[in-house]
Coordinates of C-alpha atoms in Angstrom, one line a residue:
X7 CA 28.5 -6.1 -5.1
X8 CA 27.1 -10.1 -4.6
X9 CA 28.4 -12.5 -7.9
X10 CA 25.6 -13.8 -9.3
X11 CA 25.8 -18.1 -9.7
X12 CA 27.3 -17.9 -13.5
X13 CA 29.8 -15.2 -13.2
X14 CA 30.8 -17.5 -9.9
X15 CA 31.6 -20.7 -12.1
X16 CA 33.2 -18.7 -15.2
X17 CA 35.3 -17.3 -12.3
X18 CA 36.2 -21.1 -11.4
X19 CA 36.7 -22.4 -15.2
X20 CA 38.7 -19.4 -16.4
X21 CA 40.9 -20.4 -12.7
X22 CA 40.8 -24.2 -13.4
X23 CA 41.7 -23.4 -16.9
X24 CA 39.7 -26.3 -17.7
X25 CA 36.9 -26.1 -20.3
X26 CA 33.6 -26.6 -20.2
X27 CA 32.9 -30.0 -21.7
X28 CA 35.6 -30.8 -19.4
X29 CA 33.1 -29.9 -16.8
X30 CA 30.8 -31.7 -18.3
X31 CA 32.4 -34.8 -17.9
X32 CA 33.6 -34.5 -14.9
X33 CA 30.4 -34.7 -13.4
X34 CA 28.3 -36.0 -15.3
X35 CA 26.3 -33.2 -15.7
X36 CA 25.5 -32.3 -20.0
X37 CA 27.4 -30.2 -22.1
X38 CA 23.5 -27.7 -22.4
X39 CA 23.1 -27.7 -19.0
X40 CA 26.6 -26.7 -18.4
X41 CA 26.0 -23.7 -21.0
X42 CA 22.9 -22.9 -19.7
X43 CA 24.8 -22.6 -16.0
X44 CA 27.8 -20.1 -17.8
X45 CA 25.0 -17.8 -20.0
X46 CA 22.5 -17.5 -15.9
X47 CA 19.5 -18.8 -19.2
X48 CA 19.1 -22.0 -15.6
X49 CA 20.3 -22.1 -11.8
X50 CA 21.0 -25.1 -9.5
X51 CA 19.2 -25.7 -6.6
X52 CA 21.0 -25.4 -3.5
X53 CA 20.1 -28.7 -2.3
X54 CA 20.0 -30.3 -5.8
X55 CA 22.5 -33.4 -7.0
X56 CA 23.6 -31.3 -9.6
X57 CA 24.9 -28.6 -7.4
X58 CA 27.0 -31.6 -5.5
X59 CA 28.3 -33.5 -8.4
X60 CA 29.3 -29.3 -9.9
X61 CA 30.6 -28.4 -6.6
X62 CA 33.0 -32.4 -6.6
X63 CA 33.6 -31.8 -9.6
X64 CA 35.1 -28.1 -10.1
X65 CA 36.9 -29.6 -6.6
X66 CA 37.8 -32.5 -8.0
X67 CA 39.9 -30.2 -11.2
X68 CA 41.3 -28.0 -8.6
X69 CA 43.9 -30.7 -7.3
X70 CA 45.0 -31.8 -10.4
X71 CA 45.8 -27.9 -11.0
X72 CA 47.8 -27.9 -7.9
X73 CA 45.0 -26.3 -5.7
X74 CA 44.1 -28.5 -2.7
X75 CA 42.1 -25.7 -1.1
X76 CA 39.7 -25.5 -3.0
X77 CA 37.5 -27.4 -1.3
X78 CA 34.7 -29.0 -2.4
X79 CA 32.9 -27.0 1.1
X80 CA 34.4 -23.8 -0.2
X81 CA 33.1 -24.0 -2.9
X82 CA 29.6 -25.5 -1.5
X83 CA 30.4 -21.4 0.2
X84 CA 31.2 -19.4 -2.4
X85 CA 28.2 -19.8 -4.3
X86 CA 25.8 -19.9 -1.9
X87 CA 27.3 -16.2 -2.4
X88 CA 25.9 -15.3 -5.3
X89 CA 23.1 -12.9 -5.4
X90 CA 20.5 -15.7 -7.3
X91 CA 20.8 -18.7 -5.3
X92 CA 19.8 -16.8 -1.7
X93 CA 16.0 -17.0 -2.0
X94 CA 17.5 -13.4 1.4
X95 CA 19.1 -11.1 -0.9
X96 CA 16.8 -12.4 -4.0
X97 CA 13.6 -10.9 -2.2
X98 CA 15.5 -7.9 -1.2
X99 CA 16.0 -7.4 -4.9
X100 CA 12.0 -7.7 -6.1
X101 CA 11.5 -5.7 -2.5
X102 CA 14.0 -3.3 -3.8
X103 CA 12.8 -2.5 -7.8
X104 CA 9.3 -2.6 -6.8
X105 CA 9.9 0.4 -4.0
X106 CA 12.3 1.9 -6.9
X107 CA 10.0 2.3 -9.8
X108 CA 6.6 3.0 -6.8
X109 CA 9.1 6.4 -5.1
X110 CA 9.6 7.5 -8.9
X111 CA 6.2 6.8 -10.6
X112 CA 8.5 5.1 -13.4
X113 CA 7.0 2.8 -15.4
X114 CA 7.2 -1.0 -16.2
X115 CA 5.9 -0.7 -20.7
X116 CA 9.6 2.9 -20.4
X117 CA 11.8 0.7 -18.6
X118 CA 11.0 -2.6 -19.4
X119 CA 11.8 -0.5 -23.7
X120 CA 15.2 1.6 -22.5
X121 CA 16.5 -2.1 -20.7
X122 CA 15.0 -4.2 -24.0
X123 CA 13.0 -6.6 -22.3
X124 CA 9.8 -7.2 -22.3
X125 CA 7.5 -5.7 -19.8
X126 CA 5.7 -8.5 -18.0
X127 CA 9.6 -9.5 -17.3
X128 CA 9.7 -6.7 -15.8
X129 CA 6.2 -6.5 -13.6
X130 CA 6.9 -9.9 -12.6
X131 CA 10.6 -9.1 -11.3
X132 CA 9.0 -5.9 -9.5
X133 CA 6.4 -9.1 -7.8
X134 CA 9.1 -11.4 -6.4
X135 CA 7.9 -14.2 -8.9
X136 CA 10.8 -13.7 -11.6
X137 CA 15.0 -13.0 -10.7
X138 CA 17.2 -11.7 -13.7
X139 CA 19.3 -13.7 -14.2
X140 CA 22.1 -11.2 -14.6
X141 CA 20.6 -9.5 -11.4
X142 CA 24.4 -6.7 -11.7
X143 CA 24.0 -6.6 -15.3
X144 CA 19.9 -5.4 -14.3
X145 CA 20.1 -3.8 -11.9
X146 CA 23.2 -1.9 -13.7
X147 CA 21.0 -1.2 -16.9
X148 CA 18.3 0.0 -13.8
X149 CA 20.3 2.5 -12.2
X150 CA 21.7 4.2 -16.5
X151 CA 18.0 4.7 -16.5
X152 CA 17.2 6.2 -13.8
X153 CA 19.5 8.9 -13.8
X154 CA 19.0 9.6 -17.7
X155 CA 15.1 10.0 -16.6
X156 CA 14.9 11.4 -13.4
X157 CA 17.5 13.7 -13.2
X158 CA 16.5 16.7 -11.3
X159 CA 16.9 17.3 -7.5
X160 CA 13.8 16.0 -6.0
X161 CA 14.5 12.5 -8.1
X162 CA 17.5 11.8 -6.2
X163 CA 16.1 13.1 -2.3
X164 CA 13.7 10.1 -3.2
X165 CA 16.0 7.9 -4.1
X166 CA 18.7 8.9 -0.9
X167 CA 15.2 8.7 1.7
X168 CA 14.9 4.6 -0.8
X169 CA 18.8 4.1 0.3
X170 CA 20.2 5.8 2.9
X171 CA 22.4 8.6 1.4
X172 CA 23.2 12.3 1.9
X173 CA 21.0 13.5 -1.3
X174 CA 24.0 15.6 -1.9
X175 CA 25.8 12.9 -2.1
X176 CA 23.5 11.9 -5.2
X177 CA 24.3 15.6 -7.3
X178 CA 27.0 13.9 -9.0
X179 CA 25.6 11.8 -11.4
X180 CA 28.4 8.7 -11.6
X181 CA 27.7 8.6 -7.6
X182 CA 23.4 8.6 -8.5
X183 CA 24.6 5.3 -10.5
X184 CA 26.9 3.7 -8.6
X185 CA 24.7 4.3 -5.4
X186 CA 21.6 3.1 -7.1
X187 CA 22.8 -0.4 -8.7
X188 CA 24.0 -1.4 -5.7
X189 CA 21.4 -0.8 -3.5
X190 CA 19.1 -2.4 -5.7
X191 CA 21.1 -5.6 -5.0
X192 CA 22.6 -4.9 -1.5
X193 CA 21.0 -2.6 0.2
X194 CA 18.0 -1.5 3.2
X195 CA 15.0 -0.4 1.9
X196 CA 15.4 3.0 4.2
X197 CA 12.0 3.9 4.0
X198 CA 9.1 2.7 5.9
X199 CA 5.7 0.9 4.7
X200 CA 4.0 3.7 4.3
X201 CA 0.2 1.6 3.1
X202 CA 1.0 -0.7 6.2
X203 CA 1.5 2.9 8.6
X204 CA -1.9 4.2 6.7
X205 CA -4.2 0.8 6.9
X206 CA -2.9 0.8 10.9
X207 CA -4.2 4.2 11.5
X208 CA -7.1 3.5 9.3
X209 CA -7.8 0.6 11.5
X210 CA -7.2 2.8 14.9
X211 CA -9.3 5.7 14.6
X212 CA -12.2 6.1 16.8
X213 CA -13.7 8.9 14.8
X214 CA -15.6 9.5 18.9
X215 CA -12.1 9.3 20.5
X216 CA -10.8 12.2 17.9
X217 CA -14.1 14.7 18.7
X218 CA -13.6 14.1 23.0
X219 CA -9.8 14.1 22.1
X220 CA -10.2 17.4 19.8
X221 CA -12.6 18.6 21.9
X222 CA -14.9 19.2 18.2
X223 CA -18.4 18.8 20.2
X224 CA -17.2 22.2 22.4
X225 CA -15.6 23.9 19.8
X226 CA -17.8 27.5 18.9
X227 CA -17.1 28.8 15.8
X228 CA -15.3 32.9 16.5
X229 CA -17.7 35.6 15.1
X230 CA -15.8 38.1 15.4
X231 CA -14.1 39.4 12.1
X232 CA -10.4 38.4 12.0
X233 CA -8.5 41.0 9.6
X234 CA -5.5 41.4 8.1
X235 CA -4.2 43.3 4.9
X236 CA -5.7 42.9 1.9
X237 CA -3.1 41.1 0.8
X238 CA 0.2 39.5 1.7
X239 CA 4.0 38.0 0.4
X240 CA 4.9 35.5 2.5
X241 CA 9.0 34.2 1.9
X242 CA 10.8 29.6 2.5
X243 CA 8.8 28.0 5.0
X244 CA 8.3 29.7 8.3
X245 CA 6.1 31.7 6.9
X246 CA 4.2 30.4 3.9
X247 CA 2.8 28.1 7.6
X248 CA 1.9 31.3 8.4
X249 CA 0.2 31.4 5.1
X250 CA -1.4 28.7 5.8
X251 CA -2.5 28.7 9.5
X252 CA -4.7 32.5 8.1
X253 CA -5.9 31.4 5.2
X254 CA -7.8 28.6 7.7
X255 CA -8.6 31.6 10.3
X256 CA -9.9 33.8 7.4
X257 CA -12.4 31.7 6.2
X258 CA -13.7 30.1 8.7
X259 CA -14.1 33.3 10.4
X260 CA -16.0 34.6 7.2
X261 CA -19.6 35.0 6.7
X262 CA -19.4 32.9 3.2
X263 CA -20.7 29.0 3.3
X264 CA -19.0 29.1 0.4
X265 CA -17.4 25.6 -0.7
X266 CA -13.5 25.6 -0.2
X267 CA -11.2 23.7 -3.0
X268 CA -7.5 23.1 -2.5
X269 CA -4.5 22.2 -3.7
X270 CA -0.8 21.5 -3.0
X271 CA 1.9 19.6 -5.3
X272 CA 4.2 21.4 -2.4
X273 CA 6.8 18.4 0.2
X274 CA 5.3 18.0 3.4
X275 CA 7.5 16.4 5.2
X276 CA 9.3 19.2 6.7
X277 CA 5.9 20.9 7.9
X278 CA 5.4 17.3 9.4
X279 CA 8.3 18.1 11.6
X280 CA 7.0 21.3 13.0
X281 CA 6.2 19.8 16.7
X282 CA 3.4 22.8 17.0
X283 CA 2.6 23.0 13.2
X284 CA 0.0 20.0 11.9
X285 CA -1.2 20.7 15.4
X286 CA -2.8 24.2 14.7
X287 CA -3.3 23.1 11.3
X288 CA -6.0 20.0 11.5
X289 CA -7.1 22.1 15.2
X290 CA -8.0 24.5 11.5
X291 CA -9.6 22.2 9.5
X292 CA -11.5 20.6 12.2
X293 CA -13.0 24.4 12.4
X294 CA -13.8 25.0 8.9
X295 CA -15.3 21.2 8.9
X296 CA -17.9 22.5 12.2
X297 CA -18.5 25.7 10.5
X298 CA -20.2 23.1 8.0
X299 CA -17.8 24.0 5.0
X300 CA -18.1 21.3 1.9
X301 CA -13.9 21.0 1.2
X302 CA -12.7 19.9 -2.3
X303 CA -10.0 18.9 -1.4
X304 CA -7.0 17.9 -4.6
X305 CA -4.5 15.2 -3.5
X306 CA -1.0 15.5 -6.0
X307 CA 0.0 11.8 -6.2
X308 CA 2.8 13.0 -8.3
X309 CA 4.8 13.3 -5.8
X310 CA 7.1 9.7 -3.1
X311 CA 5.0 7.6 -1.7
X312 CA 6.0 9.0 1.0
X313 CA 4.8 11.8 0.7
X314 CA 1.2 10.9 -0.9
X315 CA 0.2 8.1 2.3
X316 CA 1.8 10.4 4.8
X317 CA -0.9 12.8 3.5
X318 CA -4.1 11.0 3.1
X319 CA -3.4 10.5 6.2
X320 CA -3.2 13.5 7.5
X321 CA -6.8 13.7 6.4
X322 CA -8.1 10.3 7.7
X323 CA -10.5 12.2 10.4
X324 CA -12.3 14.8 8.3
X325 CA -12.7 12.1 5.1
X326 CA -15.2 10.7 8.6
X327 CA -16.7 13.8 8.3
X328 CA -18.5 12.9 4.8
X329 CA -17.6 16.5 3.8
X330 CA -14.6 15.5 2.1
X331 CA -14.7 15.6 -1.0
X332 CA -11.2 14.3 -2.9
X333 CA -9.9 14.6 -6.1
X334 CA -6.5 13.5 -8.0
X335 CA -5.1 15.0 -11.6
X336 CA -4.6 12.5 -13.8
X337 CA -1.7 14.3 -15.8
X338 CA 1.6 14.8 -14.4
X339 CA 2.0 17.5 -12.1
X340 CA 5.2 19.9 -13.9
X341 CA 8.5 18.4 -12.1
X342 CA 10.1 21.3 -12.1
X343 CA 7.7 23.5 -10.7
X344 CA 5.3 22.8 -7.3
X345 CA 2.2 24.9 -6.5
X346 CA -0.5 25.7 -3.9
X347 CA -3.5 27.2 -4.6
X348 CA -6.1 26.9 -1.8
X349 CA -9.2 28.9 -2.8
X350 CA -12.2 30.3 0.2
X351 CA -15.4 32.5 0.5
X352 CA -13.6 35.1 1.5
X353 CA -9.9 34.3 0.2
X354 CA -7.6 32.7 -2.0
X355 CA -3.9 31.8 -1.6
X356 CA -1.4 31.0 -3.4
X357 CA 2.5 29.7 -3.9
X358 CA 5.3 28.8 -5.8
X359 CA 9.1 27.6 -5.9
X360 CA 11.8 25.4 -7.5
X361 CA 10.4 21.9 -6.7
X362 CA 13.3 20.7 -3.7
X363 CA 13.9 24.1 -3.2
X364 CA 10.3 24.3 -1.3
X365 CA 12.8 26.6 1.8
X366 CA 12.9 29.0 -1.1
X367 CA 8.9 29.2 -2.0
X368 CA 6.9 33.5 -2.0
X369 CA 3.1 33.0 -0.8
X370 CA 0.5 35.2 -2.0
X371 CA -2.1 35.6 0.6
X372 CA -5.5 37.7 -0.9
X373 CA -9.1 38.9 0.1
X374 CA -9.7 41.3 -2.1
X375 CA -12.8 40.7 -4.2
X376 CA -11.2 40.6 -7.4
X377 CA -8.0 38.7 -6.4
X378 CA -9.8 36.0 -4.7
X379 CA -13.0 36.1 -7.9
X380 CA -9.6 35.3 -10.8
X381 CA -8.2 32.5 -7.8
X382 CA -11.9 30.7 -8.3
X383 CA -12.1 30.7 -11.1
X384 CA -8.8 28.6 -12.0
X385 CA -9.8 26.1 -9.2
X386 CA -13.2 25.6 -11.0
X387 CA -10.6 24.4 -13.7
X388 CA -8.4 22.4 -11.9
X389 CA -11.6 20.9 -10.1
X390 CA -12.8 20.6 -14.1
X391 CA -9.3 18.4 -14.8
X392 CA -9.2 16.7 -11.4
X393 CA -10.7 12.9 -11.2
X394 CA -12.5 11.2 -7.4
X395 CA -9.3 10.0 -6.1
X396 CA -11.8 8.0 -4.0
X397 CA -16.0 6.9 -3.9
X398 CA -16.2 7.5 0.2
X399 CA -19.6 5.0 2.2
X400 CA -21.8 6.9 4.5
X401 CA -25.1 5.3 6.6
X402 CA -26.2 8.4 4.3
X403 CA -25.2 6.6 1.1
X404 CA -25.7 2.9 1.6
X405 CA -27.5 2.7 -1.4
X406 CA -24.8 3.9 -3.6
X407 CA -23.2 1.2 -2.0
X408 CA -24.7 -0.9 -2.8
X409 CA -25.7 -0.1 -6.2
X410 CA -21.8 -0.6 -6.7
X411 CA -21.8 -3.4 -5.4
X412 CA -24.1 -4.8 -7.1
X413 CA -23.0 -3.3 -10.1
X414 CA -19.7 -5.0 -10.7
X415 CA -20.4 -8.2 -9.9
X416 CA -21.6 -8.3 -14.0
X417 CA -17.0 -6.8 -14.3
X418 CA -14.9 -10.8 -14.6
X419 CA -11.9 -10.6 -12.7
X420 CA -9.9 -11.6 -9.6
X421 CA -10.7 -10.4 -6.0
X422 CA -8.8 -10.8 -3.5
X423 CA -10.3 -9.5 0.5
X424 CA -7.6 -8.7 3.7
X425 CA -10.5 -10.0 6.8
X426 CA -10.3 -9.5 10.3
X427 CA -13.7 -11.0 10.5
X428 CA -14.4 -14.6 9.2
X429 CA -16.9 -13.7 6.0
X430 CA -20.4 -13.4 6.9
X431 CA -21.6 -15.3 3.8
X432 CA -19.9 -18.6 4.8
X433 CA -22.0 -19.1 8.1
X434 CA -25.5 -20.9 8.1
X435 CA -28.8 -19.3 9.2
X436 CA -28.1 -21.3 12.4
X437 CA -25.5 -20.2 13.5
X438 CA -25.7 -16.6 12.4
X439 CA -29.5 -16.8 15.2
X440 CA -27.1 -18.7 17.4
X441 CA -25.2 -15.9 18.0
X442 CA -27.1 -13.4 17.7
X443 CA -29.6 -15.3 20.4
X444 CA -26.7 -14.4 22.6
X445 CA -25.7 -10.8 22.3
X446 CA -29.6 -9.0 22.9
X447 CA -29.9 -8.5 19.1
X448 CA -33.5 -6.8 18.3
X449 CA -35.5 -8.6 16.6
X450 CA -35.4 -5.8 13.6
X451 CA -31.4 -6.3 14.0
X452 CA -31.9 -9.5 13.4
X453 CA -33.9 -9.2 10.1
X454 CA -31.3 -7.1 8.3
X455 CA -27.7 -9.1 9.4
X456 CA -30.1 -12.4 8.1
X457 CA -31.0 -10.8 4.6
X458 CA -26.5 -9.0 4.4
X459 CA -25.4 -12.5 4.4
X460 CA -28.0 -13.6 2.5
X461 CA -26.9 -10.7 -0.4
X462 CA -23.3 -12.0 0.2
X463 CA -23.9 -14.6 -0.2
X464 CA -25.7 -14.1 -2.9
X465 CA -23.2 -12.2 -4.7
X466 CA -20.1 -14.5 -3.9
X467 CA -21.7 -17.5 -5.7
X468 CA -22.2 -15.3 -8.2
X469 CA -18.4 -13.9 -8.7
X470 CA -17.6 -18.4 -8.6
X471 CA -19.4 -18.6 -11.5
X472 CA -17.2 -18.0 -13.0
X473 CA -13.7 -16.4 -11.5
X474 CA -11.5 -16.7 -8.1
X475 CA -12.3 -14.8 -5.0
X476 CA -8.4 -15.8 -1.8
X477 CA -9.9 -14.2 1.5
X478 CA -7.4 -13.8 4.6
X479 CA -7.8 -13.7 7.5
X480 CA -7.3 -14.5 11.0
X481 CA -7.2 -17.5 13.4
X482 CA -6.7 -17.4 16.6
X483 CA -6.2 -19.8 19.7
X484 CA -8.1 -19.2 22.3
X485 CA -5.6 -18.0 24.2
X486 CA -6.0 -14.1 21.5
X487 CA -9.9 -15.4 21.5
X488 CA -10.5 -14.8 24.8
X489 CA -8.0 -11.1 24.8
X490 CA -10.1 -10.1 22.2
X491 CA -12.6 -12.0 21.3
X492 CA -13.9 -11.9 17.2
X493 CA -16.5 -9.9 16.4
X494 CA -19.6 -10.2 12.6
X495 CA -18.5 -8.3 10.7
X496 CA -21.0 -6.2 9.6
X497 CA -19.6 -3.3 8.5
X498 CA -21.6 -3.4 4.5
X499 CA -24.9 -2.7 6.9
X500 CA -23.4 0.6 8.8
X501 CA -23.9 -1.8 11.0
X502 CA -21.7 -0.5 14.0
X503 CA -23.3 -3.0 17.4
X504 CA -20.6 -5.2 18.9
X505 CA -21.6 -8.4 18.0
X506 CA -19.3 -11.4 19.3
X507 CA -18.7 -14.7 18.5
X508 CA -18.3 -17.7 21.3
X509 CA -14.9 -20.2 22.2
X510 CA -17.2 -22.5 20.0
X511 CA -19.3 -19.9 17.6
X512 CA -15.9 -19.6 16.2
X513 CA -15.0 -23.3 15.6
X514 CA -18.1 -23.7 13.7
X515 CA -17.7 -20.9 12.0
X516 CA -14.4 -22.3 11.0
X517 CA -16.0 -25.8 10.1
X518 CA -18.5 -24.6 8.2
X519 CA -15.7 -22.1 6.4
X520 CA -13.5 -25.5 5.6
X521 CA -16.7 -26.8 4.4
X522 CA -17.5 -23.7 2.0
X523 CA -14.1 -24.3 0.4
X524 CA -14.2 -27.6 0.1
X525 CA -17.9 -27.0 -2.5
X526 CA -16.8 -24.3 -4.2
X527 CA -13.3 -24.9 -6.4
X528 CA -12.9 -21.4 -7.0
X529 CA -12.6 -19.7 -3.0
X530 CA -9.7 -20.2 -1.1
X531 CA -9.1 -19.2 2.5
X532 CA -5.6 -18.7 4.5
X533 CA -5.8 -18.7 7.4
X534 CA -3.4 -16.4 9.3
X535 CA -2.2 -16.9 13.1
X536 CA -0.9 -12.7 13.0
X537 CA -3.4 -10.4 12.4
X538 CA -2.6 -7.4 10.7
X539 CA -6.0 -5.0 11.4
X540 CA -8.7 -5.0 14.2
X541 CA -11.2 -3.1 12.9
X542 CA -10.6 -2.9 9.0
X543 CA -11.7 -5.4 6.0
X544 CA -9.7 -5.0 2.6
X545 CA -11.4 -5.8 -0.5
X546 CA -8.8 -6.1 -3.7
X547 CA -11.0 -6.4 -7.3
X548 CA -7.9 -7.0 -9.0
X549 CA -7.3 -3.9 -11.6
X550 CA -9.9 -1.7 -11.0
X551 CA -10.9 -1.0 -7.8
X552 CA -9.5 -1.2 -3.6
X553 CA -12.1 -0.7 -0.7
X554 CA -10.9 -0.1 2.1
X555 CA -13.9 -0.6 5.2
X556 CA -14.4 0.7 8.3
X557 CA -16.1 -1.6 10.7
X558 CA -17.1 0.7 13.5
X559 CA -15.7 4.4 14.6
X560 CA -17.4 4.8 12.4
X561 CA -19.1 2.4 9.6
X562 CA -17.0 3.9 5.9
X563 CA -16.4 2.3 2.4
X564 CA -13.7 4.4 0.9
X565 CA -12.9 2.6 -3.1
X566 CA -10.1 3.4 -4.8
X567 CA -9.8 3.4 -8.0
X568 CA -6.5 5.5 -8.6
X569 CA -3.8 3.2 -11.2
X570 CA -0.9 4.3 -7.9
X571 CA -2.3 3.4 -5.2
X572 CA -3.9 -0.2 -7.3
X573 CA -1.5 -0.5 -7.1
X574 CA 0.2 0.0 -4.2
X575 CA -2.5 -2.4 -2.6
X576 CA -1.5 -5.2 -5.1
X577 CA 2.3 -5.6 -4.2
X578 CA 1.9 -4.7 -0.8
X579 CA 3.1 -7.1 2.2
X580 CA 0.4 -7.0 5.3
X581 CA 1.7 -7.8 8.6
X582 CA 0.6 -11.0 8.8
X583 CA 2.8 -13.5 9.4
X584 CA 2.5 -17.9 9.4
X585 CA 0.2 -18.1 6.7
X586 CA -1.2 -21.2 6.2
X587 CA -3.6 -22.1 3.5
X588 CA -7.1 -24.9 4.5
X589 CA -7.2 -27.6 3.6
X590 CA -9.3 -28.9 0.1
X591 CA -9.9 -32.7 1.6
X592 CA -12.6 -33.6 4.2
X593 CA -10.1 -36.6 5.9
X594 CA -7.7 -33.2 7.0
X595 CA -11.0 -32.1 9.2
X596 CA -11.1 -33.0 12.8
X597 CA -12.9 -34.8 14.5
X598 CA -13.6 -33.0 17.9
X599 CA -16.5 -30.8 17.5
X600 CA -12.7 -27.7 19.0
X601 CA -10.6 -26.6 15.7
X602 CA -6.7 -27.1 17.7
X603 CA -4.4 -24.3 15.3
X604 CA -1.6 -26.9 14.0
X605 CA -5.2 -29.2 12.1
X606 CA -5.0 -25.8 9.8
X607 CA -1.2 -26.4 8.8

């Protein structure tokens, strides 16, 4: 395991048999600073004079002790391996620590109490703002906490997925501790970036294309009743998938139009590996929606982040229909038992398993009226304990969407946006009219767009009068622009018509954006030379909510308040690079009408 700077320094002092006072005299560095280096309170920068003086002093002491092979360069190279002097290892520690806390849903407060640290300090380590003074000791303390508080097989499986170990290897507590403590400092995170994958799928999703591919518009709901025994038990993973499909088939073929309630905290990854099941399940879900049934889906978020995002990915097409009400349970599910409950007007499916032993579970499907009535009551009680996971705004709920935005202005807090286009409210009306002129916009659409831009500006100015807004957006080269022209962002009025910038329009808007920032100290624009998404925008009201807005196919807004997902969005690393903050000074503006990307760096 990589040593810390203080460990290496103390090893040199011990090996040379010198004192801190001697090292201070030879280096010219104060005794107090040497003491802080030895305790880990301070670390010299690798390119600082103090670091050079320290290496020279150790080298000189080594020569006097007959260790001439201990050269200045060798000493400097050894110090450079210290985990707290290596930015790459520091970032890795922060990323791994964050991944661990997210995967196991570890409370920062509980961990801080166990390690005798302040919660805010733990949070700064998680966010990469701080590095522990002794990374090895911190990693070992964290690993001890996890071994003690997260001993279940399901927990060890999650850690195995992060570290790349075989889950069976971690069943021994000592191996569990050693693998985790070593991985925190120097291991590669084996778990994919599930949030970015989810957003990328949402960005690329086209409901019209999806309907065409699965022939949803041509589906006909059969009227022939599906017969199966009044009750049937299913055992194991394979039969469990059969029970899910039988429930969907029974629900679709029945005459009942009652809403369907579904909940499961069973792991999903094994089912997702089956080549046929996801397609059959999606077809069954599509048939329920085609039939016109409303679905109350209670998501289980007390699972690994991978499982959680995998589940949400599969729901993207259904969310777009407006027939889904997503919920979650605030109280965590029991970590020992896994459950499944799915109830429609004609059938009920109930399942149970010991967590970690999903393949040995039992699942019970029934269409007996008395039993279905019993399970309906259970579903109603479960739904009464659930909270909305997200509020989904489409064309039919545009008034609710705008009401939310206006009511939120009154609440304080910084805002952060990740945009796929330039913010509409930073363009003036002359430019917007110019853009609309060469896009054949109707008079009605023109009035609506200008009104929307004024409304957005008014709301932004109210927020900026007391809080900050930071927004990231793409800075395109002329070649990139002509390959994929930027469009006005109009999801706020649920307009799905493509209204494109010309290259000149785009350049003019960039200059207006710059002027807007210069006039509003609370506004920060960060231009990126590579964009992550082209069809979604993300707005975050720190500590309150995140909204993912899809621009078209169809235009929708997903308002998310769940703490775990909110934290994931606030701390995610968006796959974009070369971020350049827009300069504030007017003198930095290019003289020409056209803007070179280098002028923004």
